[in-house]
Each structure stands twice: as C-alpha cells, then as structure tokens.
mmCIF file of C-alpha atoms and ligand atoms in Angstrom:
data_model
loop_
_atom_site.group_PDB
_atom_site.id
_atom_site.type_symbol
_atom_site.label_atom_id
_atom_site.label_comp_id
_atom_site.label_asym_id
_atom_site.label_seq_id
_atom_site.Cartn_x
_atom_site.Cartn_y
_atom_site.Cartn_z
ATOM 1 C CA UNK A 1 8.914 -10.108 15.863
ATOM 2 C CA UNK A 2 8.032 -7.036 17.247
ATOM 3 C CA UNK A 3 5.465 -4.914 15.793
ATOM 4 C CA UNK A 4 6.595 -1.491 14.044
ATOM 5 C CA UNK A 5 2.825 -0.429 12.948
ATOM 6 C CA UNK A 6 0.057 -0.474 14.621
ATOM 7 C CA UNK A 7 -3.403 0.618 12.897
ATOM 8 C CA UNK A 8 -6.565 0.782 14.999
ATOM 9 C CA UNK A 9 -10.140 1.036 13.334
ATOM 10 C CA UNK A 10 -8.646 3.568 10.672
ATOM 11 C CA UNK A 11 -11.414 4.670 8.477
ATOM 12 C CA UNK A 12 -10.922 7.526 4.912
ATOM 13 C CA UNK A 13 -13.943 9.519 4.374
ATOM 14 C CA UNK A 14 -13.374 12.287 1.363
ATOM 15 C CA UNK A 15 -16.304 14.894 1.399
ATOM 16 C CA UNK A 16 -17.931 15.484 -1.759
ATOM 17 C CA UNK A 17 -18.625 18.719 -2.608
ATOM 18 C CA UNK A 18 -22.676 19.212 -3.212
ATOM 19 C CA UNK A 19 -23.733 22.237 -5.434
ATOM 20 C CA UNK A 20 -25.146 25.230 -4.117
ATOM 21 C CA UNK A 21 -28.553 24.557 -5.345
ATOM 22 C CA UNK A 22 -28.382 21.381 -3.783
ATOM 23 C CA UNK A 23 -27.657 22.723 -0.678
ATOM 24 C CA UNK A 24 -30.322 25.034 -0.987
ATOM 25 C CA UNK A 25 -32.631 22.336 -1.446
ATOM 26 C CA UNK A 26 -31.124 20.772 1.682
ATOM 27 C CA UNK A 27 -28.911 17.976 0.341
ATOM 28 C CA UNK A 28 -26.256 17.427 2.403
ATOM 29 C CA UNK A 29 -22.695 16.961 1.927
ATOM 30 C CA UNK A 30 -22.144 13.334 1.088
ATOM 31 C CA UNK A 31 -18.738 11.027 1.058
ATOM 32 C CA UNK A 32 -16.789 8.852 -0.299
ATOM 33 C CA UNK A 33 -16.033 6.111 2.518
ATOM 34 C CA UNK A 34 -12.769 4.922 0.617
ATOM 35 C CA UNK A 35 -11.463 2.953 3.690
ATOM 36 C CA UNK A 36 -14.234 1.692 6.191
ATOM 37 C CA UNK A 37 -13.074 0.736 9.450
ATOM 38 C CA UNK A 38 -9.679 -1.628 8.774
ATOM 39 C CA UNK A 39 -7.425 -3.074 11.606
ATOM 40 C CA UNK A 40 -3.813 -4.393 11.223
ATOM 41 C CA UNK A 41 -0.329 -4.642 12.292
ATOM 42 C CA UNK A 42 2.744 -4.690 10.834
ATOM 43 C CA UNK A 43 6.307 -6.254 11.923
ATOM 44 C CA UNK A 44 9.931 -5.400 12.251
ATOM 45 C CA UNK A 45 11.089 -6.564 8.702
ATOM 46 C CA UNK A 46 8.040 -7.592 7.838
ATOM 47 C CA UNK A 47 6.167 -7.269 3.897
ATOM 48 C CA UNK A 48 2.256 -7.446 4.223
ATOM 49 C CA UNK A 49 0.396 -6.989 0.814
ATOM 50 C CA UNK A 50 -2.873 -5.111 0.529
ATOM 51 C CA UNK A 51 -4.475 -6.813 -2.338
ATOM 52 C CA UNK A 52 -7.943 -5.950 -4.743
ATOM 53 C CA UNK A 53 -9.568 -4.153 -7.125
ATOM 54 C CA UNK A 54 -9.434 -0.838 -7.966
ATOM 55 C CA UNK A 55 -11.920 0.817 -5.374
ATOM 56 C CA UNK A 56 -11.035 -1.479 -2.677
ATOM 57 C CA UNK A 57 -9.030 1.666 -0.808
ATOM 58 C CA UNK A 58 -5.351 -0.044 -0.242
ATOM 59 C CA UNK A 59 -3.930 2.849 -1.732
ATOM 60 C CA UNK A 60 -5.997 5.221 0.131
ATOM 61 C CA UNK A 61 -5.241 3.021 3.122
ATOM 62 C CA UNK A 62 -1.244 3.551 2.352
ATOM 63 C CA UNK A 63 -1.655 7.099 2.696
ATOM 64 C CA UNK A 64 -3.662 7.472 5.195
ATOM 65 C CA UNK A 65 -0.984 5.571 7.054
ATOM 66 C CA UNK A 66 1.916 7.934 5.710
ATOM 67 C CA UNK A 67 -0.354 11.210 6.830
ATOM 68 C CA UNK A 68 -0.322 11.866 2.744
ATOM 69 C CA UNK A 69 -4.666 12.635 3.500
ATOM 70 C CA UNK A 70 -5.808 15.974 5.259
ATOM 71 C CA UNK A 71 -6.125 14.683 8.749
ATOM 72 C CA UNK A 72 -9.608 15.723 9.393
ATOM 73 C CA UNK A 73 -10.427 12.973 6.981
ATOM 74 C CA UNK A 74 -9.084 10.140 8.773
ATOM 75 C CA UNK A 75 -10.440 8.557 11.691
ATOM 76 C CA UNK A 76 -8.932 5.738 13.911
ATOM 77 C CA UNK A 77 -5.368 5.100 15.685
ATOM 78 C CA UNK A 78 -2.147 4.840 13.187
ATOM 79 C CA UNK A 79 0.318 3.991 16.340
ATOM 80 C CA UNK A 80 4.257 3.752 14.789
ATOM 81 C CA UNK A 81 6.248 2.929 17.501
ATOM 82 C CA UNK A 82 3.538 3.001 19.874
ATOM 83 C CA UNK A 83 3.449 6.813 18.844
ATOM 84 C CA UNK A 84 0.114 8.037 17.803
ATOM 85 C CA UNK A 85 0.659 10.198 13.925
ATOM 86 C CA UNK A 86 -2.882 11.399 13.922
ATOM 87 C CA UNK A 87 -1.880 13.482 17.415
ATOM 88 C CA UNK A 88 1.712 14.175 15.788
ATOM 89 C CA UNK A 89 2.781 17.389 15.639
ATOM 90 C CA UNK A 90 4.350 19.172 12.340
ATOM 91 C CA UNK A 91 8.016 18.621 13.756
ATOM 92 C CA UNK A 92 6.716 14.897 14.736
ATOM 93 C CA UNK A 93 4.959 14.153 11.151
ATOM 94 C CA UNK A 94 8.678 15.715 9.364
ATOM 95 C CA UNK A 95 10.548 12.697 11.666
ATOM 96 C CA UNK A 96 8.067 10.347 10.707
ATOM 97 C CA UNK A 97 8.233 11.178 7.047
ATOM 98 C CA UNK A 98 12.020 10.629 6.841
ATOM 99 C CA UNK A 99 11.229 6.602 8.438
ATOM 100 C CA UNK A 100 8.237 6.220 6.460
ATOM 101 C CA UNK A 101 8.435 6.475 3.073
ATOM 102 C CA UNK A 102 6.500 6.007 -0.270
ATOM 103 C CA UNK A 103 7.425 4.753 -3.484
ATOM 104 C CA UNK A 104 4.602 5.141 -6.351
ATOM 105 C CA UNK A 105 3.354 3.390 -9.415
ATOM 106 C CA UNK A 106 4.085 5.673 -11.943
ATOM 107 C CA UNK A 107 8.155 6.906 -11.547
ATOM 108 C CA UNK A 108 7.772 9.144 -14.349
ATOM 109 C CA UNK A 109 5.254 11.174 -12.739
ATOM 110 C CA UNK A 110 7.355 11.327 -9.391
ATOM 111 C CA UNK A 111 10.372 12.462 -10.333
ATOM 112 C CA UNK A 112 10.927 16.084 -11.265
ATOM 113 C CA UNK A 113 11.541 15.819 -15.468
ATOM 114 C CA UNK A 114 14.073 18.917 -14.573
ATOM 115 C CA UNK A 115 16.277 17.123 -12.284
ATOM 116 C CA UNK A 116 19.255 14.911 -12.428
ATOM 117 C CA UNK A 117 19.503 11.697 -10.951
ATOM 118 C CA UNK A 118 21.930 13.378 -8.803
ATOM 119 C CA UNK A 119 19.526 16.088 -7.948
ATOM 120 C CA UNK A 120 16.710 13.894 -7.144
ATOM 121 C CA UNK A 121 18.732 10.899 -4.592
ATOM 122 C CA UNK A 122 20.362 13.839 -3.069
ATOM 123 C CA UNK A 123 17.188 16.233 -2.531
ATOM 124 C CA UNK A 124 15.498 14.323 0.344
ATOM 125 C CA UNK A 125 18.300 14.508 2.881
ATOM 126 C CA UNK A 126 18.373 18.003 1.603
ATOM 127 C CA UNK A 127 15.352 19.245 2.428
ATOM 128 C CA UNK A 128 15.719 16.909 5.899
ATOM 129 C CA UNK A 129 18.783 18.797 5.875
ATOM 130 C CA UNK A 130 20.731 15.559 7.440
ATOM 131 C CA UNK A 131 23.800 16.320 5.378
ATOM 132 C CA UNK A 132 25.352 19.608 5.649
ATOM 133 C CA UNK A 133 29.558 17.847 3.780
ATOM 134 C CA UNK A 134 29.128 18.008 -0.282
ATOM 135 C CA UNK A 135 31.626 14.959 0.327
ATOM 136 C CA UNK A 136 29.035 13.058 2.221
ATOM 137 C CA UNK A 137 26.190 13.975 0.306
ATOM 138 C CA UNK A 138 28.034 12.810 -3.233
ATOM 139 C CA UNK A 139 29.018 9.509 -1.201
ATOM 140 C CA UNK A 140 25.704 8.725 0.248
ATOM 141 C CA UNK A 141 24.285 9.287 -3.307
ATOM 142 C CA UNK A 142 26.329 6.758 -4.492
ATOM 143 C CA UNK A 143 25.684 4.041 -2.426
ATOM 144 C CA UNK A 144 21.931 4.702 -2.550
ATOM 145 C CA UNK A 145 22.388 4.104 -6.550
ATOM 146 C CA UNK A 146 24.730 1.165 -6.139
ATOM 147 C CA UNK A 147 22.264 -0.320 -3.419
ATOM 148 C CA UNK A 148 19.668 0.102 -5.959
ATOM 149 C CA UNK A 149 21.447 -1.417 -8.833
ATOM 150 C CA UNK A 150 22.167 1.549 -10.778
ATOM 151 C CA UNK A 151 25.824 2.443 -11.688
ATOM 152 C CA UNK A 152 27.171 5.330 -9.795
ATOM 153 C CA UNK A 153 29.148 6.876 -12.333
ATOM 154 C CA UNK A 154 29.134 10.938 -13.481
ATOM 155 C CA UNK A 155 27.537 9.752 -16.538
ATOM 156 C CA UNK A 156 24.577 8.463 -14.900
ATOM 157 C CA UNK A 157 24.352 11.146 -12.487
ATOM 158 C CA UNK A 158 23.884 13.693 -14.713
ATOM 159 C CA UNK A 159 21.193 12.083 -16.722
ATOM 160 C CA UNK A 160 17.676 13.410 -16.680
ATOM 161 C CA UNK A 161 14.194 10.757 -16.605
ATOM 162 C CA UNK A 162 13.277 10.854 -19.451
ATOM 163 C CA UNK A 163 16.789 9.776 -20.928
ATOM 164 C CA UNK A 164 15.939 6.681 -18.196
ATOM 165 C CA UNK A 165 14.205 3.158 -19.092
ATOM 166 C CA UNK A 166 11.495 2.489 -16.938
ATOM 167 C CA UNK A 167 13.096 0.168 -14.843
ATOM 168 C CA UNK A 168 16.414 2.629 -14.325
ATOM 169 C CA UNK A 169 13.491 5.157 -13.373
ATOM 170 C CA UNK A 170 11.940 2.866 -10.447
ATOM 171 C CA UNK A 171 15.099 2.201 -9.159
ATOM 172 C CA UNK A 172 15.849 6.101 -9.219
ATOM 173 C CA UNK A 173 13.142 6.220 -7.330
ATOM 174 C CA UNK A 174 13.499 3.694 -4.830
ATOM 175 C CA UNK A 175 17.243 4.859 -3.878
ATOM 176 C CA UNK A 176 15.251 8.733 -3.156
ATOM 177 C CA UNK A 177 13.858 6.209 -0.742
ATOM 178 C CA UNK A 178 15.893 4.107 0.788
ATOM 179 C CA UNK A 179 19.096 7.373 1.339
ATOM 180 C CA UNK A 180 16.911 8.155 3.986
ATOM 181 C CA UNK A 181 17.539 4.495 5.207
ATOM 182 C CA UNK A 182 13.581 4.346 6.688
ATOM 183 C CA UNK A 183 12.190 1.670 8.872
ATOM 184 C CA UNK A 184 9.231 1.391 6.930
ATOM 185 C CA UNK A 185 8.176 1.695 3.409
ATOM 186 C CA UNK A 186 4.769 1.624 1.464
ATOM 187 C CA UNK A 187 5.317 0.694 -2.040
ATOM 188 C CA UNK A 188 2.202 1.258 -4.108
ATOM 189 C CA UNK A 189 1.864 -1.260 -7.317
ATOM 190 C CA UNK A 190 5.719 -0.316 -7.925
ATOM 191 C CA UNK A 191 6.135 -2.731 -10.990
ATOM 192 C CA UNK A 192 2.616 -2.533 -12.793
ATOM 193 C CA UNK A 193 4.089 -0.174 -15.131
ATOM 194 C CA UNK A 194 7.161 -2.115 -16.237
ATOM 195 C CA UNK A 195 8.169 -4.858 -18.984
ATOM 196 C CA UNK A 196 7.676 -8.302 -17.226
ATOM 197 C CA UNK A 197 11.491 -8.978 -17.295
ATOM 198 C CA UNK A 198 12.416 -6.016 -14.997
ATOM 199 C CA UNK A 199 9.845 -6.371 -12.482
ATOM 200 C CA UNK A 200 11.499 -9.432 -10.567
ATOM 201 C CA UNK A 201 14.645 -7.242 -10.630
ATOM 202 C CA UNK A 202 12.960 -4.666 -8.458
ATOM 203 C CA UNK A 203 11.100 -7.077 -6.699
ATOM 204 C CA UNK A 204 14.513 -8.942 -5.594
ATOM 205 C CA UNK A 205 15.487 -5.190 -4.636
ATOM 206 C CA UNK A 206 12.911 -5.084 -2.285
ATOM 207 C CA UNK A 207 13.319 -8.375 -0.899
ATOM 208 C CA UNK A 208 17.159 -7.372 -0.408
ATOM 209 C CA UNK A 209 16.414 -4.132 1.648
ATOM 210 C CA UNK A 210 14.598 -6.210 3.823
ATOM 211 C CA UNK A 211 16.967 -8.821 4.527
ATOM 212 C CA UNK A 212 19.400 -6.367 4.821
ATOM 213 C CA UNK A 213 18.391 -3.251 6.661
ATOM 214 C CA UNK A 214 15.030 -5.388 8.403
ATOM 215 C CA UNK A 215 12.971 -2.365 6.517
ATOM 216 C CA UNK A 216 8.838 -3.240 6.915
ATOM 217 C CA UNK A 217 6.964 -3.060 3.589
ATOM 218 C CA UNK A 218 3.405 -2.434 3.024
ATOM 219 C CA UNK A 219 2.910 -3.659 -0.755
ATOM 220 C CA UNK A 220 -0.123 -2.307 -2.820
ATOM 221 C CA UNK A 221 -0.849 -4.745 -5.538
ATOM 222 C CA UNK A 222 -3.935 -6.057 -7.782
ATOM 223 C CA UNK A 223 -1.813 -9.204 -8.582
ATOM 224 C CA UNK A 224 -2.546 -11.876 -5.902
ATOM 225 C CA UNK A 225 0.351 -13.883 -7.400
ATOM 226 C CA UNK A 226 3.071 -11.488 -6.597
ATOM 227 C CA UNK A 227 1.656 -10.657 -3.546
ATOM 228 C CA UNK A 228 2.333 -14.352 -2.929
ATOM 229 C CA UNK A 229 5.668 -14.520 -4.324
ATOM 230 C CA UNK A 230 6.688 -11.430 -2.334
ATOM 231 C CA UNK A 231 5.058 -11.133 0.782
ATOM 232 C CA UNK A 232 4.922 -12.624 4.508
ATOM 233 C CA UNK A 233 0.897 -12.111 4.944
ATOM 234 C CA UNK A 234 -1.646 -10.864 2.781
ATOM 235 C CA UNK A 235 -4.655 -8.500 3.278
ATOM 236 C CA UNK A 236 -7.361 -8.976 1.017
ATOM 237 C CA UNK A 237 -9.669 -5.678 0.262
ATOM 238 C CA UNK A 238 -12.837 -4.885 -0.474
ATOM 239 C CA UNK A 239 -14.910 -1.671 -0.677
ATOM 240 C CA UNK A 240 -12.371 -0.206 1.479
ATOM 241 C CA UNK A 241 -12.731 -3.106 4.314
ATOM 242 C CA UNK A 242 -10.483 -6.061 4.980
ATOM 243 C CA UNK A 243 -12.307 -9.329 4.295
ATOM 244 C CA UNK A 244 -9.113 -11.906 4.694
ATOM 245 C CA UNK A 245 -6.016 -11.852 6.160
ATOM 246 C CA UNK A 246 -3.524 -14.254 6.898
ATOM 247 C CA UNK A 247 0.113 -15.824 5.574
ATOM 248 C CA UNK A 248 0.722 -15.814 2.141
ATOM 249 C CA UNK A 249 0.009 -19.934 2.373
ATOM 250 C CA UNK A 250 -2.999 -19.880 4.251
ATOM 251 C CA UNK A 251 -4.429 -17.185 2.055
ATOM 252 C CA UNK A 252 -3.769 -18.973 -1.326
ATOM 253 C CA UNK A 253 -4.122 -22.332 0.103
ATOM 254 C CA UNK A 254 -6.740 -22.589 2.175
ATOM 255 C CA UNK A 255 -8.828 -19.000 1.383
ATOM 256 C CA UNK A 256 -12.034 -18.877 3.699
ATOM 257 C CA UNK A 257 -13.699 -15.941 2.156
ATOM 258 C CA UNK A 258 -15.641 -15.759 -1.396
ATOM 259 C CA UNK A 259 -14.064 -13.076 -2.513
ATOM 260 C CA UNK A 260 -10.341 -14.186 -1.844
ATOM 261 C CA UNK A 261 -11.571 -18.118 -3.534
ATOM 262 C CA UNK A 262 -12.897 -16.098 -6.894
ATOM 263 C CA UNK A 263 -9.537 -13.537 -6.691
ATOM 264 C CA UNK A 264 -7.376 -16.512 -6.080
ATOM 265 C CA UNK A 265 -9.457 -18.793 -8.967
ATOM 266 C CA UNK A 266 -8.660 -16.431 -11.691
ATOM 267 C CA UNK A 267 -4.920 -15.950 -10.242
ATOM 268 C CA UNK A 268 -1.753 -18.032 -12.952
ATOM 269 C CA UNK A 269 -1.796 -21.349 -10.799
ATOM 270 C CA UNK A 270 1.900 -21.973 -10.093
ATOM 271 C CA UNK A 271 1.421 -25.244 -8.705
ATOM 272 C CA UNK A 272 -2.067 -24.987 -6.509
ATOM 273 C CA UNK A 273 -3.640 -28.281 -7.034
ATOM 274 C CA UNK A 274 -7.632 -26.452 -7.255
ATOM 275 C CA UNK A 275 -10.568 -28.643 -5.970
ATOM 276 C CA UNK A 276 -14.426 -28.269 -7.280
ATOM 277 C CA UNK A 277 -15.752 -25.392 -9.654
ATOM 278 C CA UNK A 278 -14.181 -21.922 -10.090
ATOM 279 C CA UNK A 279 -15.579 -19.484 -8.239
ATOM 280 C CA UNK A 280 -16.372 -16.476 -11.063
ATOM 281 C CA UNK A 281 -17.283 -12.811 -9.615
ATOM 282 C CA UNK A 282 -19.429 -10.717 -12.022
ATOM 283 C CA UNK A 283 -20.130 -7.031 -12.114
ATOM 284 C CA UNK A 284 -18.600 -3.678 -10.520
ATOM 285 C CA UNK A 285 -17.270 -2.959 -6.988
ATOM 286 C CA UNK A 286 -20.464 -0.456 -5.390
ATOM 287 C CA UNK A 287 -20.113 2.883 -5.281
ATOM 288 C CA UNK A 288 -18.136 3.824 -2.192
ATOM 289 C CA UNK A 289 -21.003 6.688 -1.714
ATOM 290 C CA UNK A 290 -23.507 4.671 -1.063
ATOM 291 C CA UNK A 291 -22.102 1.566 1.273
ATOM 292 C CA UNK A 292 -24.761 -1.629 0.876
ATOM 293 C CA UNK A 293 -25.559 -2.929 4.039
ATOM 294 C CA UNK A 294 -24.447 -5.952 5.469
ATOM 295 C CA UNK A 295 -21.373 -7.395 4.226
ATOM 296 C CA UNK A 296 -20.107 -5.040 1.574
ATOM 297 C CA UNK A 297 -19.403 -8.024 -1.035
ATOM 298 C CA UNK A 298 -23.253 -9.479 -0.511
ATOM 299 C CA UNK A 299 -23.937 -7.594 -4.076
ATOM 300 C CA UNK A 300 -21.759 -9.701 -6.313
ATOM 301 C CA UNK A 301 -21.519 -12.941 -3.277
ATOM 302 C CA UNK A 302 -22.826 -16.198 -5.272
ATOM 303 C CA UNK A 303 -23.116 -17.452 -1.555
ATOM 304 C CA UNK A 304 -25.361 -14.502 -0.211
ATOM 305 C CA UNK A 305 -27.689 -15.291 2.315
ATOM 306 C CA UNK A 306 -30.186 -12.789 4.031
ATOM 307 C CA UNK A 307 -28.385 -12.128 6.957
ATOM 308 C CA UNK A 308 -25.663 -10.949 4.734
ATOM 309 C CA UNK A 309 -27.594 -8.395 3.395
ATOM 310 C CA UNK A 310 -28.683 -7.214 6.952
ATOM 311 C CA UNK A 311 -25.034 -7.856 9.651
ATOM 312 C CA UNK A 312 -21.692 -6.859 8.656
ATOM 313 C CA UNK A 313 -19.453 -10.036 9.484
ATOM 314 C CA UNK A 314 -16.808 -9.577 11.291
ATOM 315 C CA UNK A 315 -13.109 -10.800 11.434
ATOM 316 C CA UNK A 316 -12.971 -14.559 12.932
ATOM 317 C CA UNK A 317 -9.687 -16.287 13.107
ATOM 318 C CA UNK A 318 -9.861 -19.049 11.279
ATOM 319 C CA UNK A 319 -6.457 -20.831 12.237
ATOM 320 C CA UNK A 320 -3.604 -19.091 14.493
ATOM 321 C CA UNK A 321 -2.933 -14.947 12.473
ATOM 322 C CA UNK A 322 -5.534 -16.034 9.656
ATOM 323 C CA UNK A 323 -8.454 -13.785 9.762
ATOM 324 C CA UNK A 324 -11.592 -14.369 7.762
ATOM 325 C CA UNK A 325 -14.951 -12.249 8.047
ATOM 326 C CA UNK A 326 -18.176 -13.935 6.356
ATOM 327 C CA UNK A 327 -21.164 -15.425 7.501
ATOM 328 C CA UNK A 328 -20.864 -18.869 5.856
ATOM 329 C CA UNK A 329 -17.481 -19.793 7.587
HETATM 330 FE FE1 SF4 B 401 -20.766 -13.755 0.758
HETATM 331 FE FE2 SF4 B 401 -22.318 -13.502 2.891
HETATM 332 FE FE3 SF4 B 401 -19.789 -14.249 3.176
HETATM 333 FE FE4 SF4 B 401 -20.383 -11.755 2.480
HETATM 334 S S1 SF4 B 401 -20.879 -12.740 4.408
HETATM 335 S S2 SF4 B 401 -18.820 -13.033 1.609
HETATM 336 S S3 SF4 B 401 -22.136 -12.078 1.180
HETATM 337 S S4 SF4 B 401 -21.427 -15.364 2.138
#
C-alpha cells in the first residue's frame, strides 16, 4: 500500500508564559515538550492507533498533523502526499483541511447547540463552498446521515444536539466529516464518552468508511484493547515519544518494550494466553517541562539500568514494521 502520510521527526513545544518578575530575574521562557521527536507513516486505507496515557501527546500529535497548533510551535516534516503542510500556504492548508479531517471526543462540545443537524452536515461544504444547488446540498446531506446510520428524514433534520443521544450526536458528527468525503481522518478517543453498547456501532462505522471509500485513520485511544480490535498497527506513547510500534499482533503478542508489557498486562485479556508475572507500572507520567534524561520511561522502568538514565534508546526493528526502542531488547 502506498503511503498517504508521511511524518518526519515532528516535535510540539508550547511556550509557557514566565511572569514578569521572573523575567526580570532572568528566568527564561520555558516549555512544554508535548511531542518529542516522533516518526511514522501512514497508508492508503490504513487505521494506525496512537495509544497511552494522558500526557503521552497523541492528541497533540493529531493536531499537529491536521495544522490545528500555531505553526511556529511545530518542528519536523508532516509530508501528505509527498506535500510538505508546514511550508503550505493558507489556500494549500484550506485544501488540506477539506481531506483531512478531525472528529473529537466530546460531540457535544463540537457541534454548535444552535444548529440543526441539517445546519451542521451541510455547513462544511458551505464554508468550502463546494456546493453552490440547494438540491445537491439537501441530497448530499442525506447520504452523509444515511452513511452514518442516522435516518434522513425532516424530522431528524430539524432536530437540535441536545434533543440527540450521545451516540446520534457522534454520528452527527462523523457525517460533518465524512460529506467532505476526506482521504484521511484523525479520530480522537471518539467513543470514550458513550454507553458501551453504542461504541461498537461507531466503531463498525469507521471500519465501513474504510472498506468503502479506502479513508486512512489515525485513532487516539487510552484503551489498548480497542486499539487492537480496530486497528492495522499500533503506536505506543510515552511522554510525547513513540516507544513501540508495530501490527496490532505483534504489539499485543509479542510486546518488546516495558511500557507496552505493563499497558498490555492490565489490558481485558480476550484470549492472550500471558506467560510469567504481570508487569505493574506505579506513579505519574513526568512533567513534560522538565524531560528526564535518557529514556523518558527510566522513572517508573522496573527494568532501569544506568545507561537508561544517561542514552535515549532509539527505535530498533525488532521483526519486519515492528519497532521497539529500549536498552534491554
Ligand atoms: Fe526501561 Fe531502560 Fe528500556 Fe527505558 S530503556 S524502557 S528504562 S529498560
């Protein structure tokens, strides 16, 4: 498969704003280093989860990739279609926007409370103004809701969010998405707000728009398991670095880095037949401020040796596209 995203050494560093007595005293400006220097690739049709704690930068990471972060805050290469987006121009970025879309955690909070579901399918290829025919506009509507599993009918049209369930409300949100009919889509812990029962509905949604219209999906997710279920690889995050990556099997079934053993030991088992002792993590991710040297896990690593508190490991590939970076390989 070909590859539709490219991302080269891509770092996120958000300046922190030091008082003015501070400054005075000659403190400098410090940052948050929220992604540190992450490589990967993404294919035609392809879903790759990001997966880790809160902290670990994936979402960061997914917009950074969309251009949603100022642009003097990102470093690196983001190449889609072997076209940089950190040299793109304003025209350039509004193209790239209509391919590359986002859908978010929390669908009450991004959809407008004073729109219709009418209004709010129909307003992005408004505002891209692709559709000029009210005909065409009420028809492509339509088939983004029906796509989406929602019933196209004037009733439904005309409701408002918060008349919505939850679930009705994702799927609102992901046909705003997919009327633009984009290549690529970053979809950023989409069913950690809804009722266990409805989140395999969206998920199958997702898995349908990529069988059907080869879309590429970067999936944000603490849950290792549905990152399984879901996805063709898996990165594994840390401190805003990538520690593991690799197909979903080689990740859960043969993990090579602490981290991903203790994230995948306290993951529901669904059939993983687990050797020796479980691997259990304790305390907080660092502060992102202040990155420890070394290996950015060494902190909380049961396996820490000293040269993990002094070299950064890099990624080693462990077995043909599985990735690993630790010193005890
Ligand atoms: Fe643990 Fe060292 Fe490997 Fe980092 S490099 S994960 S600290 S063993």
């Amino acid at each position: 498969m070909e590859d539709l995203l490219k991302v080269h050494n891509l770092k996120v560093n958000y300046p922190i704003k030091e008082s003015f007595i501070n400054l005075m005293k000659g403190k400098n400006n410090k940052y948050v280093h929220a992604v540190n220097d992450i490589s990967f690739n993404i294919k035609k049709g392809e879903i790759l989860s990001m997966v880790g704690e809160s902290g670990s930068g994936k979402t960061t990471a997914g917009k950074a990739v969309l251009r949603l972060i100022e642009k003097n805050m990102i470093q690196g290469e983001i190449l889609f279609n072997d076209r940089n987006i950190l040299k793109a121009n304003k025209d350039e970025i509004r193209e790239y926007r209509r391919k590359a879309q986002m859908i978010f955690q929390d669908s009450y909070q991004s959809l407008n409370p004073k729109n219709t579901v009418y209004d709010i399918v129909a307003e992005p290829l408004k505002v891209n103004s692709m559709i000029k025919e009210s005909t065409e506009l009420n028809e492509r509507v339509k088939a983004a809701l029906v796509q989406s599993g929602l019933p196209a009918t004037n009733y439904f049209l005309n409701r408002y969010p918060h008349e919505l369930s939850g679930g009705q409300r994702q799927r609102v949100a992901i046909a705003g998405t997919i009327i633009l009919e984009p290549d690529f889509i970053i979809a950023d812990e989409p069913v950690s707000m809804l009722d266990v029962s409805i989140r395999a509905d969206i998920l199958r949604l997702m898995i349908e728009q990529r069988d059907k219209y080869n879309v590429s999906y970067i999936f944000i997710t603490h849950d290792l398991s549905l990152a399984w279920v879901l996805s063709d690889r898996i990165a594994i995050m840390y401190l805003g670095k990538i520690l593991e990556i690799g197909s979903g099997d080689e990740i859960i079934k043969n993990p090579c880095n602490p981290y991903s053993k203790a994230l995948i030991d306290i993951m529901p088992k669904m059939g993983i037949k687990k050797k020796g002792k479980k691997l259990l993590i304790e305390g907080e991710i660092p502060s992102p401020i202040d990155l420890p040297k070394g290996c950015v896990f060494h902190m909380r690593c049961p396996y820490a040796k000293d040269i993990c508190r002094e070299e950064e490991p890099t990624l080693q590939e462990i077995s043909p596209e599985h990735f690993a970076a630790c010193h005890i390989l």
